[in-house]
mmCIF file of C-alpha atoms in Angstrom:
data_model
loop_
_atom_site.group_PDB
_atom_site.id
_atom_site.type_symbol
_atom_site.label_atom_id
_atom_site.label_comp_id
_atom_site.label_asym_id
_atom_site.label_seq_id
_atom_site.Cartn_x
_atom_site.Cartn_y
_atom_site.Cartn_z
ATOM 1 C CA MET A 1 -9.876 -0.358 -13.237
ATOM 2 C CA PRO A 2 -9.703 2.295 -15.997
ATOM 3 C CA LYS A 3 -11.164 1.516 -19.399
ATOM 4 C CA MET A 4 -8.606 -0.202 -21.590
ATOM 5 C CA LYS A 5 -7.939 1.209 -25.049
ATOM 6 C CA LYS A 6 -7.631 -1.133 -28.023
ATOM 7 C CA TRP A 7 -4.040 -0.168 -28.774
ATOM 8 C CA MET A 8 -3.029 -1.035 -25.211
ATOM 9 C CA LEU A 9 -4.074 -4.636 -25.838
ATOM 10 C CA ASN A 10 -1.932 -4.908 -28.948
ATOM 11 C CA ASP A 11 1.718 -5.900 -28.662
ATOM 12 C CA GLU A 12 2.589 -3.932 -31.793
ATOM 13 C CA TRP A 13 3.433 -0.654 -30.101
ATOM 14 C CA LEU A 14 5.955 0.622 -32.604
ATOM 15 C CA SER A 15 3.899 2.806 -34.959
ATOM 16 C CA GLU A 16 3.967 6.579 -34.548
ATOM 17 C CA CYS A 17 0.207 6.825 -34.050
ATOM 18 C CA ARG A 18 0.428 4.698 -30.914
ATOM 19 C CA ASN A 19 3.008 7.044 -29.441
ATOM 20 C CA SER A 20 1.063 10.210 -30.190
ATOM 21 C CA GLU A 21 -1.105 10.042 -27.063
ATOM 22 C CA LEU A 22 1.906 9.947 -24.764
ATOM 23 C CA LYS A 23 3.614 12.735 -26.701
ATOM 24 C CA GLU A 24 0.503 14.886 -26.511
ATOM 25 C CA PHE A 25 0.242 14.289 -22.777
ATOM 26 C CA ILE A 26 3.822 15.161 -21.847
ATOM 27 C CA GLN A 27 4.008 18.112 -24.219
ATOM 28 C CA GLY A 28 0.539 19.436 -23.530
ATOM 29 C CA LYS A 29 -1.411 19.235 -20.296
ATOM 30 C CA PHE A 30 1.514 18.282 -18.079
ATOM 31 C CA SER A 31 5.270 18.778 -18.196
ATOM 32 C CA ILE A 32 7.430 15.908 -16.988
ATOM 33 C CA GLU A 33 10.510 18.105 -16.830
ATOM 34 C CA ASP A 34 12.250 18.253 -13.445
ATOM 35 C CA PRO A 35 11.428 19.864 -11.126
ATOM 36 C CA VAL A 36 8.009 18.393 -11.847
ATOM 37 C CA TYR A 37 6.110 20.275 -9.153
ATOM 38 C CA VAL A 38 7.515 23.669 -10.162
ATOM 39 C CA ASN A 39 6.638 23.074 -13.808
ATOM 40 C CA ASN A 40 3.068 21.984 -12.991
ATOM 41 C CA SER A 41 2.227 23.843 -9.804
ATOM 42 C CA GLU A 42 -1.460 24.382 -10.651
ATOM 43 C CA ASN A 43 -2.038 20.641 -11.109
ATOM 44 C CA ALA A 44 0.420 19.141 -8.650
ATOM 45 C CA LEU A 45 1.313 18.494 -5.072
ATOM 46 C CA GLN A 46 4.560 17.485 -3.424
ATOM 47 C CA ILE A 47 5.095 14.913 -0.690
ATOM 48 C CA ASP A 48 7.951 15.661 1.716
ATOM 49 C CA LEU A 49 9.372 12.332 2.898
ATOM 50 C CA THR A 50 12.042 14.018 5.007
ATOM 51 C CA ARG A 51 9.416 14.391 7.725
ATOM 52 C CA TYR A 52 10.339 10.791 8.510
ATOM 53 C CA TYR A 53 13.840 10.200 9.817
ATOM 54 C CA PHE A 54 14.030 6.470 9.029
ATOM 55 C CA PHE A 55 14.262 5.394 5.424
ATOM 56 C CA ARG A 56 12.107 2.328 6.013
ATOM 57 C CA LYS A 57 9.207 4.612 6.943
ATOM 58 C CA ARG A 58 9.808 6.748 3.847
ATOM 59 C CA ILE A 59 9.703 3.595 1.730
ATOM 60 C CA SER A 60 6.391 2.469 3.261
ATOM 61 C CA VAL A 61 4.798 5.872 2.685
ATOM 62 C CA ALA A 62 6.100 6.049 -0.894
ATOM 63 C CA VAL A 63 4.649 2.623 -1.673
ATOM 64 C CA GLN A 64 1.280 3.709 -0.281
ATOM 65 C CA VAL A 65 1.323 6.843 -2.434
ATOM 66 C CA PHE A 66 2.021 4.730 -5.527
ATOM 67 C CA LYS A 67 -0.881 2.462 -4.607
ATOM 68 C CA ASP A 68 -3.201 5.422 -4.033
ATOM 69 C CA LEU A 69 -2.351 6.907 -7.418
ATOM 70 C CA LEU A 70 -1.929 3.848 -9.626
ATOM 71 C CA GLY A 71 -3.656 0.998 -7.808
ATOM 72 C CA ASP A 72 -3.779 -2.281 -9.729
ATOM 73 C CA GLY A 73 -4.604 -0.595 -13.015
ATOM 74 C CA ASP A 74 -2.315 -0.224 -16.005
ATOM 75 C CA PHE A 75 0.212 2.584 -16.293
ATOM 76 C CA LEU A 76 3.294 3.451 -18.318
ATOM 77 C CA PHE A 77 6.648 2.886 -16.642
ATOM 78 C CA CYS A 78 8.892 5.440 -18.361
ATOM 79 C CA GLU A 79 12.614 6.111 -18.395
ATOM 80 C CA TYR A 80 13.751 9.543 -19.525
ATOM 81 C CA GLY A 81 16.873 9.899 -21.679
ATOM 82 C CA SER A 82 17.133 6.222 -22.507
ATOM 83 C CA ILE A 83 16.667 3.728 -25.302
ATOM 84 C CA GLY A 84 15.246 0.748 -23.459
ATOM 85 C CA LEU A 85 14.507 0.438 -19.749
ATOM 86 C CA SER A 86 17.558 -0.217 -17.605
ATOM 87 C CA ASP A 87 15.785 -1.953 -14.720
ATOM 88 C CA LEU A 88 12.797 -3.519 -16.436
ATOM 89 C CA LYS A 89 13.343 -7.070 -15.160
ATOM 90 C CA ARG A 90 14.253 -5.805 -11.703
ATOM 91 C CA TYR A 91 10.880 -4.133 -11.167
ATOM 92 C CA VAL A 92 8.373 -5.858 -13.438
ATOM 93 C CA ILE A 93 7.020 -9.232 -12.350
ATOM 94 C CA GLY A 94 6.606 -11.851 -15.067
ATOM 95 C CA ARG A 95 7.030 -11.428 -18.798
ATOM 96 C CA PRO A 96 6.924 -7.700 -19.580
ATOM 97 C CA ASN A 97 5.120 -6.143 -22.517
ATOM 98 C CA LYS A 98 7.098 -4.776 -25.438
ATOM 99 C CA ILE A 99 9.123 -1.648 -24.809
ATOM 100 C CA ASN A 100 8.358 1.403 -26.884
ATOM 101 C CA CYS A 101 10.394 4.543 -27.424
ATOM 102 C CA ILE A 102 9.587 8.108 -28.453
ATOM 103 C CA GLU A 103 11.860 10.997 -29.281
ATOM 104 C CA TYR A 104 11.807 13.728 -26.663
ATOM 105 C CA GLN A 105 14.241 16.583 -26.210
ATOM 106 C CA THR A 106 14.534 17.977 -22.686
ATOM 107 C CA ALA A 107 13.908 21.683 -22.249
ATOM 108 C CA ASN A 108 16.078 21.758 -19.130
ATOM 109 C CA PRO A 109 19.548 23.108 -20.032
ATOM 110 C CA ASP A 110 20.998 21.872 -16.728
ATOM 111 C CA ILE A 111 20.393 18.202 -17.517
ATOM 112 C CA GLU A 112 22.219 16.178 -20.143
ATOM 113 C CA TYR A 113 20.870 12.791 -21.133
ATOM 114 C CA SER A 114 22.607 10.143 -23.211
ATOM 115 C CA TYR A 115 19.644 10.006 -25.592
ATOM 116 C CA SER A 116 16.821 12.367 -26.533
ATOM 117 C CA ASN A 117 14.236 9.680 -25.915
ATOM 118 C CA ILE A 118 11.699 8.366 -23.463
ATOM 119 C CA SER A 119 11.324 4.591 -23.309
ATOM 120 C CA TYR A 120 8.224 3.088 -21.757
ATOM 121 C CA VAL A 121 6.341 -0.120 -21.177
ATOM 122 C CA ARG A 122 2.763 -0.836 -20.146
ATOM 123 C CA VAL A 123 2.653 -2.407 -16.686
ATOM 124 C CA SER A 124 -0.148 -3.541 -14.404
ATOM 125 C CA GLY A 125 0.048 -2.174 -10.861
ATOM 126 C CA ASN A 126 -0.082 -5.644 -9.352
ATOM 127 C CA CYS A 127 2.933 -6.690 -11.443
ATOM 128 C CA PHE A 128 5.273 -3.897 -10.390
ATOM 129 C CA ARG A 129 7.659 -4.046 -7.421
ATOM 130 C CA PHE A 130 6.997 -0.596 -5.971
ATOM 131 C CA ARG A 131 8.762 -1.417 -2.723
ATOM 132 C CA LYS A 132 11.941 -2.544 -4.479
ATOM 133 C CA TYR A 133 11.909 0.618 -6.582
ATOM 134 C CA ALA A 134 11.454 2.829 -3.497
ATOM 135 C CA ARG A 135 14.247 0.963 -1.699
ATOM 136 C CA ASP A 136 16.540 1.563 -4.660
ATOM 137 C CA VAL A 137 15.797 5.282 -4.541
ATOM 138 C CA MET A 138 16.741 5.291 -0.865
ATOM 139 C CA TYR A 139 19.683 2.919 -0.736
ATOM 140 C CA ARG A 140 21.025 1.878 -4.141
ATOM 141 C CA LYS A 141 24.453 3.286 -4.931
ATOM 142 C CA ASN A 142 24.934 5.156 -8.209
ATOM 143 C CA PHE A 143 21.227 4.838 -8.974
ATOM 144 C CA TRP A 144 20.320 7.236 -11.769
ATOM 145 C CA ASN A 145 16.627 7.680 -11.116
ATOM 146 C CA ARG A 146 15.152 8.791 -14.444
ATOM 147 C CA TYR A 147 11.815 7.013 -13.981
ATOM 148 C CA TYR A 148 8.282 8.362 -14.258
ATOM 149 C CA PHE A 149 4.969 6.595 -13.717
ATOM 150 C CA ILE A 150 2.221 7.816 -16.052
ATOM 151 C CA ASP A 151 -1.441 6.788 -16.156
ATOM 152 C CA LEU A 152 -2.737 8.227 -19.428
ATOM 153 C CA ASP A 153 -6.359 7.167 -18.927
ATOM 154 C CA ARG A 154 -6.686 8.925 -15.590
ATOM 155 C CA GLN A 155 -4.172 11.679 -16.422
ATOM 156 C CA ARG A 156 -1.825 10.997 -13.480
ATOM 157 C CA VAL A 157 1.926 11.173 -13.025
ATOM 158 C CA VAL A 158 4.086 10.097 -10.088
ATOM 159 C CA ARG A 159 7.726 11.119 -9.892
ATOM 160 C CA MET A 160 9.774 9.987 -6.887
ATOM 161 C CA TYR A 161 12.633 12.374 -7.533
ATOM 162 C CA ASP A 162 14.961 11.132 -4.771
ATOM 163 C CA ASP A 163 14.919 10.051 -1.110
ATOM 164 C CA ARG A 164 13.426 13.410 -0.101
ATOM 165 C CA GLY A 165 10.054 13.209 -1.759
ATOM 166 C CA MET A 166 7.572 12.729 -4.571
ATOM 167 C CA ASP A 167 5.823 14.969 -7.078
ATOM 168 C CA ILE A 168 2.273 14.056 -8.069
ATOM 169 C CA LEU A 169 0.222 15.345 -10.991
ATOM 170 C CA CYS A 170 -3.487 14.599 -11.041
ATOM 171 C CA ASP A 171 -6.960 16.136 -11.112
ATOM 172 C CA LYS A 172 -8.200 18.518 -8.436
ATOM 173 C CA GLU A 173 -10.535 16.034 -6.756
ATOM 174 C CA LEU A 174 -7.773 13.500 -6.215
ATOM 175 C CA ARG A 175 -5.325 16.202 -5.088
ATOM 176 C CA LYS A 176 -7.812 17.177 -2.410
ATOM 177 C CA THR A 177 -8.142 13.571 -1.239
ATOM 178 C CA LEU A 178 -4.367 13.140 -1.129
ATOM 179 C CA TYR A 179 -3.841 16.488 0.570
ATOM 180 C CA GLU A 180 -6.199 15.530 3.372
ATOM 181 C CA LYS A 181 -4.692 12.046 3.724
ATOM 182 C CA TYR A 182 -1.053 13.199 3.679
ATOM 183 C CA CYS A 183 -1.540 16.661 5.160
ATOM 184 C CA ASN A 184 1.285 16.230 7.677
ATOM 185 C CA ILE A 185 3.872 15.537 4.988
ATOM 186 C CA ILE A 186 2.808 17.944 2.244
ATOM 187 C CA SER A 187 5.793 20.110 1.306
ATOM 188 C CA TYR A 188 6.002 22.996 3.745
ATOM 189 C CA PHE A 189 7.677 25.191 1.143
ATOM 190 C CA TYR A 190 4.786 24.822 -1.339
ATOM 191 C CA ARG A 191 1.946 24.199 1.110
ATOM 192 C CA LYS A 192 0.144 27.521 0.629
ATOM 193 C CA ASP A 193 0.314 27.254 -3.153
ATOM 194 C CA ILE A 194 -0.983 23.687 -3.030
ATOM 195 C CA GLN A 195 -3.834 24.728 -0.753
ATOM 196 C CA LYS A 196 -4.785 27.531 -3.122
ATOM 197 C CA SER A 197 -4.769 25.230 -6.159
ATOM 198 C CA ILE A 198 -7.197 22.900 -4.346
ATOM 199 C CA TYR A 199 -9.384 25.176 -2.217
ATOM 200 C CA GLY A 200 -9.031 28.501 -4.023
ATOM 201 C CA ASP A 201 -8.929 31.559 -1.806
ATOM 202 C CA GLU A 202 -11.020 30.044 0.968
ATOM 203 C CA ASN A 203 -9.235 29.545 4.273
ATOM 204 C CA LYS A 204 -7.993 26.070 5.022
ATOM 205 C CA THR A 205 -7.044 25.205 8.581
ATOM 206 C CA GLU A 206 -3.906 23.180 9.090
#
């Protein structure tokens, strides 16, 4: 489990200083703007769930990816363009922590959000219903999927953009592990670029 920071153990999440780390992360090292892979290609990989015809298989694989990235540790469950989290009680088991909100203006001119904000809550991996969330992405009607999963301590982001796949941002060592585990469903369109970001110019057999 990643080392907990003192401010994460405090319910008073509303001061600006406690939001600064998240702001620095999403405006600095990584961009959480869609399309996430395209905006972070040197630090990302993309899982292509369309390799599986049945949605139930896509759901199982998505849940495993979430577990591989986030485990049982703490992460931030974030909703883009929202004040508050629309589905907090649907996905979080037990009494959730306090919701926090930061101002964030999208740089994508093709997307209009109701609010220029990102709302988030600290959640433990063993208290989040990943399977229900993945099922909603696949089946739920009129589901506006504006959710991101961010682990600040380990510098990881998971974005299940729709029923077709997932974008993952993480360090090179973990990308290599995930590439080798999910080699058969790495995005064909970006495969060569992903290989190069992990292995450099050395040849990598399929």
